[in-house]
């Protein structure tokens, strides 16, 4: 089960979903999150807020859930349609991943 | 009632589900507290079901009309936020009911969508500068954490935080009651009266929830704690929280205004009532009056009168944490053996209290903190009990296990007089001892006063038959 | 210029149109609107609507997916009786906590369903979505599907988020849909007869269904299933094979009957087993539908003996009740279906109202009541108290929350909701009905309210 995390340093969930320029991807195995890769947005600047969150979705659309510090209503609706759970919170990445393994149904 | 009893198979352990809950949600605790305020309207910011179902439970328990307003959230408000509904509700209540105070409690819905109730209330107040508005207090009661016990606690805390204003010392004692029957709140007031001590009761349901048959009972509450009294709490000699789980307001008053806090125990039983009276007198620097000795003596007399029927009777108790822990102590004082004690709140304090009592009294009940009635029933099947003390939901368990149920706590919907159940203080204790013992007599003793012993009866019949056959 | 009609009772301006008098103007109040925020509404939510339709299914576990409050407050309050299982009475909840709100409750729901299946081996597990479950986006359908695959037990999602609509009628329909989509049509009966029927919209509150079930059986119809009183899931699963649906509570279940007609071609007739005349009419209508001369003859005999058995048994009560007035404030169906029954007791229905009525409910009420009857929609506590005070009926028929409003005003009250203690349907049910109405109206305690300590 893949989880995308909007984080600058892998220590804290500290990025806004649309504004995140990168997502750290983890694989949940045996109640822990194993780091897999960093996925970065293209360097093209997107002025439009909608385009920014669409780009975020495109980047993580194979994941079960995405952790971020904040996310708007529209991207939440779109993610849910794709079966991806948006989780808005402000905490350590390790703790969050552990909770994900407890709460997310594979 | 004896018939072909269905026996519940209970082989499995339960980890995830709650089956037959012994707790309710935080907003329910908020409403329980708010029913003790004078001239008030409790408002639940949430969907209609919340307020209506809570009213239903409260109405059938107290057999009194219970008024709780709702902001009637619907699909649109869930997406866009509940500001419009809350503002409209405050306007409608202010105009039509003119209460002195509106207390707004949140629900899981409004907490999850993140409505800023305090902000909306401020906006409402700012938009109506020239009108005389009631005091409006917001209380955060998300139903997905803790239980109704914490909801009650948070409500008293919010009221006091918002309103307590220091002026001049008042020589009074604040009493945070927790959710008690009106009769018990009345008893606490009587005790203070006997001590010549004036109390500010947080909150006073003794009149509101046991009203006479009269039209006036349909208006906003004429009795209860006033806004002025809430403001005055900052000036008191001290605060006694009758239940340890509802002391947060007391902690606030102590920290901010130096109002000393005494936390529990619930004055249920001899030792605990002694403790309450000592605390109250110490706070107010009073001598314990002689009238107390007389009442205390009468309680001891009642317990001695009853002891032979109660000795070593096993008892299982469920309900709110402080009620259960102090009832564990009281029944032990009477000579009974608590075998299972259960509360719906996951409370460490509760577990510790039971441990202390167990050591002191030499009992070792199965302790369920955060347990439901399935868990309790399973434990009862394992360790056995002679009598069950708790709310009406225990009736089917009692029926299946062929034991009597002594009704106490909330909700009690299958008997009358729930608001008049008295257990606190010496006088409430006497009432309790008499009623509990009589329940045991009704169930375990025959009409001639002999204890019914099932096996003996059977043996006697067989002997008689043998004798009769031999004779022939 | 037309004189301004005096409002029926004093209330908010926007509420005035929710009350009217039959014979004056349209005779249909404005209805089916959201309750005013800030009032003490008598309404519950969409979950409440779904719950009352499905929770009588006796061999099923009803699991509420949400924080503890919804389940804790609605545990075993339906008043529905069972002749077999009592699983339906258990209060089950996933008790969602803070972490579940943040990270989602799907896994917990899955584990809970698996656990409950192990504990009880039920005929089905119904999973009810609550407000919060909807807001956090838990996909109940997907979890139920997976759980069903793993356990082999029916796991049925009910999308009953409380906030969906101001009218809990929507909840009734959601409950009906759950049966249509997941239960009805999934099992074939061992044998069929030409007289197979379903009893739809009958929840066996206080044993009502048992009041007329024997009559139907004696007639010679074969009841395949009752939706949902005293039922098993597997019975409802066969419902699509019936030749006829008889619909008792039309408000909650006409929707189901109409859909079954469309999907399976099963015709439906509306019945009403409250009151002697209506019981007789219903039995005859069923017999006429089948057109079998032997059944018709048997039915007439049943009617004859039924009426003979209760003849004179209500005389004593009728004597005391003659001319007394009664106000109804009940669910959308009883607001009209009880009118004749009261008239048979010699009583006059002077007010009829509902909490959740929609237009077609009020059309029925309008037909059933006499001119001059007050018709009320979604009255809140204050309005109800004012109505009772102004018009002083001899009896209020309503539910638990309205009981003490009436009693405090010295107005006798009889519970016709789920706190009822005896069955009122059928022939003998009518006698119980008369007895209880009499016990409420004629009790001497109400005379005491006009006495005074100081002897005025």
PDB file of N, CA, C and O in Angstrom, chain C residues 234-274:
ATOM      1  N   UNK C 234     -33.339 -13.779   5.179  1.00  0.00           N
ATOM      2  CA  UNK C 234     -33.569 -14.730   4.086  1.00  0.00           C
ATOM      3  C   UNK C 234     -35.011 -14.734   3.600  1.00  0.00           C
ATOM      4  O   UNK C 234     -35.288 -15.056   2.450  1.00  0.00           O
ATOM      5  N   UNK C 235     -35.921 -14.392   4.505  1.00  0.00           N
ATOM      6  CA  UNK C 235     -37.329 -14.324   4.088  1.00  0.00           C
ATOM      7  C   UNK C 235     -37.524 -13.135   3.149  1.00  0.00           C
ATOM      8  O   UNK C 235     -38.164 -13.245   2.100  1.00  0.00           O
ATOM      9  N   UNK C 236     -36.955 -11.987   3.547  1.00  0.00           N
ATOM     10  CA  UNK C 236     -37.077 -10.786   2.718  1.00  0.00           C
ATOM     11  C   UNK C 236     -36.406 -11.009   1.366  1.00  0.00           C
ATOM     12  O   UNK C 236     -36.835 -10.479   0.338  1.00  0.00           O
ATOM     13  N   UNK C 237     -35.356 -11.850   1.365  1.00  0.00           N
ATOM     14  CA  UNK C 237     -34.643 -12.123   0.120  1.00  0.00           C
ATOM     15  C   UNK C 237     -35.527 -12.787  -0.919  1.00  0.00           C
ATOM     16  O   UNK C 237     -35.253 -12.728  -2.115  1.00  0.00           O
ATOM     17  N   UNK C 238     -36.604 -13.427  -0.446  1.00  0.00           N
ATOM     18  CA  UNK C 238     -37.508 -14.129  -1.369  1.00  0.00           C
ATOM     19  C   UNK C 238     -38.683 -13.267  -1.793  1.00  0.00           C
ATOM     20  O   UNK C 238     -39.548 -13.722  -2.547  1.00  0.00           O
ATOM     21  N   UNK C 239     -38.736 -12.053  -1.305  1.00  0.00           N
ATOM     22  CA  UNK C 239     -39.934 -11.236  -1.472  1.00  0.00           C
ATOM     23  C   UNK C 239     -40.334 -11.013  -2.925  1.00  0.00           C
ATOM     24  O   UNK C 239     -41.497 -10.747  -3.218  1.00  0.00           O
ATOM     25  N   UNK C 240     -39.383 -11.132  -3.824  1.00  0.00           N
ATOM     26  CA  UNK C 240     -39.689 -10.838  -5.223  1.00  0.00           C
ATOM     27  C   UNK C 240     -40.630 -11.875  -5.845  1.00  0.00           C
ATOM     28  O   UNK C 240     -41.116 -11.694  -6.956  1.00  0.00           O
ATOM     29  N   UNK C 241     -40.877 -12.951  -5.138  1.00  0.00           N
ATOM     30  CA  UNK C 241     -41.741 -14.008  -5.695  1.00  0.00           C
ATOM     31  C   UNK C 241     -43.200 -13.863  -5.272  1.00  0.00           C
ATOM     32  O   UNK C 241     -44.035 -14.701  -5.599  1.00  0.00           O
ATOM     33  N   UNK C 242     -43.503 -12.825  -4.530  1.00  0.00           N
ATOM     34  CA  UNK C 242     -44.884 -12.672  -4.077  1.00  0.00           C
ATOM     35  C   UNK C 242     -45.795 -12.284  -5.230  1.00  0.00           C
ATOM     36  O   UNK C 242     -45.362 -11.726  -6.236  1.00  0.00           O
ATOM     37  N   UNK C 243     -47.070 -12.594  -5.036  1.00  0.00           N
ATOM     38  CA  UNK C 243     -48.049 -12.200  -6.045  1.00  0.00           C
ATOM     39  C   UNK C 243     -48.631 -10.834  -5.704  1.00  0.00           C
ATOM     40  O   UNK C 243     -49.221 -10.169  -6.545  1.00  0.00           O
ATOM     41  N   UNK C 244     -48.490 -10.438  -4.436  1.00  0.00           N
ATOM     42  CA  UNK C 244     -49.104  -9.189  -3.984  1.00  0.00           C
ATOM     43  C   UNK C 244     -48.317  -8.625  -2.809  1.00  0.00           C
ATOM     44  O   UNK C 244     -47.847  -9.370  -1.950  1.00  0.00           O
ATOM     45  N   UNK C 245     -48.176  -7.297  -2.798  1.00  0.00           N
ATOM     46  CA  UNK C 245     -47.643  -6.606  -1.620  1.00  0.00           C
ATOM     47  C   UNK C 245     -48.773  -5.874  -0.938  1.00  0.00           C
ATOM     48  O   UNK C 245     -49.491  -5.105  -1.589  1.00  0.00           O
ATOM     49  N   UNK C 246     -48.973  -6.129   0.364  1.00  0.00           N
ATOM     50  CA  UNK C 246     -49.938  -5.297   1.082  1.00  0.00           C
ATOM     51  C   UNK C 246     -49.127  -4.294   1.909  1.00  0.00           C
ATOM     52  O   UNK C 246     -48.182  -4.657   2.596  1.00  0.00           O
ATOM     53  N   UNK C 247     -49.493  -3.030   1.794  1.00  0.00           N
ATOM     54  CA  UNK C 247     -48.674  -1.973   2.395  1.00  0.00           C
ATOM     55  C   UNK C 247     -49.399  -1.344   3.569  1.00  0.00           C
ATOM     56  O   UNK C 247     -50.418  -0.686   3.399  1.00  0.00           O
ATOM     57  N   UNK C 248     -48.871  -1.546   4.774  1.00  0.00           N
ATOM     58  CA  UNK C 248     -49.490  -0.997   5.980  1.00  0.00           C
ATOM     59  C   UNK C 248     -49.024   0.448   6.204  1.00  0.00           C
ATOM     60  O   UNK C 248     -49.824   1.362   6.174  1.00  0.00           O
ATOM     61  N   UNK C 249     -47.723   0.643   6.405  1.00  0.00           N
ATOM     62  CA  UNK C 249     -47.244   2.011   6.590  1.00  0.00           C
ATOM     63  C   UNK C 249     -46.849   2.568   5.246  1.00  0.00           C
ATOM     64  O   UNK C 249     -45.776   2.265   4.720  1.00  0.00           O
ATOM     65  N   UNK C 250     -47.713   3.385   4.701  1.00  0.00           N
ATOM     66  CA  UNK C 250     -47.438   3.841   3.351  1.00  0.00           C
ATOM     67  C   UNK C 250     -46.375   4.923   3.317  1.00  0.00           C
ATOM     68  O   UNK C 250     -45.678   5.082   2.338  1.00  0.00           O
ATOM     69  N   UNK C 251     -46.253   5.648   4.394  1.00  0.00           N
ATOM     70  CA  UNK C 251     -45.281   6.729   4.363  1.00  0.00           C
ATOM     71  C   UNK C 251     -43.869   6.199   4.176  1.00  0.00           C
ATOM     72  O   UNK C 251     -43.099   6.679   3.373  1.00  0.00           O
ATOM     73  N   UNK C 252     -43.529   5.177   4.934  1.00  0.00           N
ATOM     74  CA  UNK C 252     -42.160   4.697   4.836  1.00  0.00           C
ATOM     75  C   UNK C 252     -41.978   3.727   3.693  1.00  0.00           C
ATOM     76  O   UNK C 252     -40.904   3.631   3.120  1.00  0.00           O
ATOM     77  N   UNK C 253     -43.033   2.996   3.337  1.00  0.00           N
ATOM     78  CA  UNK C 253     -42.802   1.837   2.478  1.00  0.00           C
ATOM     79  C   UNK C 253     -43.531   1.824   1.148  1.00  0.00           C
ATOM     80  O   UNK C 253     -43.335   0.903   0.367  1.00  0.00           O
ATOM     81  N   UNK C 254     -44.346   2.805   0.851  1.00  0.00           N
ATOM     82  CA  UNK C 254     -44.981   2.870  -0.459  1.00  0.00           C
ATOM     83  C   UNK C 254     -43.912   2.925  -1.537  1.00  0.00           C
ATOM     84  O   UNK C 254     -44.042   2.352  -2.611  1.00  0.00           O
ATOM     85  N   UNK C 255     -42.857   3.627  -1.205  1.00  0.00           N
ATOM     86  CA  UNK C 255     -41.687   3.746  -2.084  1.00  0.00           C
ATOM     87  C   UNK C 255     -41.183   2.369  -2.472  1.00  0.00           C
ATOM     88  O   UNK C 255     -40.930   2.072  -3.635  1.00  0.00           O
ATOM     89  N   UNK C 256     -41.061   1.494  -1.473  1.00  0.00           N
ATOM     90  CA  UNK C 256     -40.571   0.141  -1.714  1.00  0.00           C
ATOM     91  C   UNK C 256     -41.551  -0.627  -2.582  1.00  0.00           C
ATOM     92  O   UNK C 256     -41.180  -1.306  -3.542  1.00  0.00           O
ATOM     93  N   UNK C 257     -42.833  -0.505  -2.266  1.00  0.00           N
ATOM     94  CA  UNK C 257     -43.860  -1.236  -3.022  1.00  0.00           C
ATOM     95  C   UNK C 257     -43.862  -0.792  -4.488  1.00  0.00           C
ATOM     96  O   UNK C 257     -43.938  -1.607  -5.405  1.00  0.00           O
ATOM     97  N   UNK C 258     -43.756   0.508  -4.692  1.00  0.00           N
ATOM     98  CA  UNK C 258     -43.763   1.028  -6.069  1.00  0.00           C
ATOM     99  C   UNK C 258     -42.560   0.492  -6.836  1.00  0.00           C
ATOM    100  O   UNK C 258     -42.671   0.078  -7.991  1.00  0.00           O
ATOM    101  N   UNK C 259     -41.416   0.494  -6.185  1.00  0.00           N
ATOM    102  CA  UNK C 259     -40.215   0.013  -6.856  1.00  0.00           C
ATOM    103  C   UNK C 259     -40.306  -1.472  -7.156  1.00  0.00           C
ATOM    104  O   UNK C 259     -39.841  -1.935  -8.197  1.00  0.00           O
ATOM    105  N   UNK C 260     -40.909  -2.225  -6.229  1.00  0.00           N
ATOM    106  CA  UNK C 260     -41.041  -3.664  -6.469  1.00  0.00           C
ATOM    107  C   UNK C 260     -42.016  -3.921  -7.617  1.00  0.00           C
ATOM    108  O   UNK C 260     -41.871  -4.890  -8.359  1.00  0.00           O
ATOM    109  N   UNK C 261     -42.982  -3.035  -7.731  1.00  0.00           N
ATOM    110  CA  UNK C 261     -43.927  -3.188  -8.830  1.00  0.00           C
ATOM    111  C   UNK C 261     -43.209  -2.981 -10.151  1.00  0.00           C
ATOM    112  O   UNK C 261     -43.374  -3.728 -11.104  1.00  0.00           O
ATOM    113  N   UNK C 262     -42.358  -1.947 -10.179  1.00  0.00           N
ATOM    114  CA  UNK C 262     -41.632  -1.631 -11.398  1.00  0.00           C
ATOM    115  C   UNK C 262     -40.638  -2.741 -11.747  1.00  0.00           C
ATOM    116  O   UNK C 262     -40.552  -3.166 -12.889  1.00  0.00           O
ATOM    117  N   UNK C 263     -39.930  -3.227 -10.729  1.00  0.00           N
ATOM    118  CA  UNK C 263     -38.857  -4.182 -10.995  1.00  0.00           C
ATOM    119  C   UNK C 263     -39.376  -5.604 -11.186  1.00  0.00           C
ATOM    120  O   UNK C 263     -38.883  -6.342 -12.025  1.00  0.00           O
ATOM    121  N   UNK C 264     -40.353  -6.004 -10.364  1.00  0.00           N
ATOM    122  CA  UNK C 264     -40.789  -7.399 -10.398  1.00  0.00           C
ATOM    123  C   UNK C 264     -42.238  -7.576 -10.848  1.00  0.00           C
ATOM    124  O   UNK C 264     -42.747  -8.682 -10.904  1.00  0.00           O
ATOM    125  N   UNK C 265     -42.898  -6.463 -11.124  1.00  0.00           N
ATOM    126  CA  UNK C 265     -44.286  -6.557 -11.561  1.00  0.00           C
ATOM    127  C   UNK C 265     -45.252  -6.968 -10.473  1.00  0.00           C
ATOM    128  O   UNK C 265     -46.337  -7.458 -10.743  1.00  0.00           O
ATOM    129  N   UNK C 266     -44.856  -6.767  -9.206  1.00  0.00           N
ATOM    130  CA  UNK C 266     -45.746  -7.172  -8.111  1.00  0.00           C
ATOM    131  C   UNK C 266     -46.681  -6.011  -7.784  1.00  0.00           C
ATOM    132  O   UNK C 266     -46.229  -4.946  -7.392  1.00  0.00           O
ATOM    133  N   UNK C 267     -47.996  -6.231  -7.926  1.00  0.00           N
ATOM    134  CA  UNK C 267     -48.924  -5.144  -7.603  1.00  0.00           C
ATOM    135  C   UNK C 267     -48.998  -4.959  -6.083  1.00  0.00           C
ATOM    136  O   UNK C 267     -48.649  -5.860  -5.324  1.00  0.00           O
ATOM    137  N   UNK C 268     -49.477  -3.784  -5.680  1.00  0.00           N
ATOM    138  CA  UNK C 268     -49.615  -3.571  -4.243  1.00  0.00           C
ATOM    139  C   UNK C 268     -50.969  -2.973  -3.934  1.00  0.00           C
ATOM    140  O   UNK C 268     -51.559  -2.286  -4.767  1.00  0.00           O
ATOM    141  N   UNK C 269     -51.481  -3.302  -2.760  1.00  0.00           N
ATOM    142  CA  UNK C 269     -52.670  -2.601  -2.296  1.00  0.00           C
ATOM    143  C   UNK C 269     -52.387  -2.018  -0.932  1.00  0.00           C
ATOM    144  O   UNK C 269     -51.617  -2.577  -0.144  1.00  0.00           O
ATOM    145  N   UNK C 270     -53.013  -0.884  -0.687  1.00  0.00           N
ATOM    146  CA  UNK C 270     -52.792  -0.207   0.584  1.00  0.00           C
ATOM    147  C   UNK C 270     -53.762  -0.770   1.606  1.00  0.00           C
ATOM    148  O   UNK C 270     -54.950  -0.891   1.314  1.00  0.00           O
ATOM    149  N   UNK C 271     -53.248  -1.108   2.755  1.00  0.00           N
ATOM    150  CA  UNK C 271     -54.119  -1.640   3.807  1.00  0.00           C
ATOM    151  C   UNK C 271     -53.976  -0.818   5.071  1.00  0.00           C
ATOM    152  O   UNK C 271     -53.081   0.020   5.192  1.00  0.00           O
ATOM    153  N   UNK C 272     -54.890  -1.060   5.990  1.00  0.00           N
ATOM    154  CA  UNK C 272     -54.830  -0.354   7.265  1.00  0.00           C
ATOM    155  C   UNK C 272     -55.510  -1.227   8.301  1.00  0.00           C
ATOM    156  O   UNK C 272     -56.705  -1.472   8.229  1.00  0.00           O
ATOM    157  N   UNK C 273     -54.761  -1.723   9.262  1.00  0.00           N
ATOM    158  CA  UNK C 273     -55.352  -2.624  10.250  1.00  0.00           C
ATOM    159  C   UNK C 273     -55.634  -1.948  11.581  1.00  0.00           C
ATOM    160  O   UNK C 273     -55.776  -2.619  12.602  1.00  0.00           O
ATOM    161  N   UNK C 274     -55.708  -0.624  11.573  1.00  0.00           N
ATOM    162  CA  UNK C 274     -56.096   0.077  12.805  1.00  0.00           C
ATOM    163  C   UNK C 274     -57.568   0.433  12.735  1.00  0.00           C
ATOM    164  O   UNK C 274     -57.994   1.186  11.870  1.00  0.00           O
TER     165      UNK C 274
END
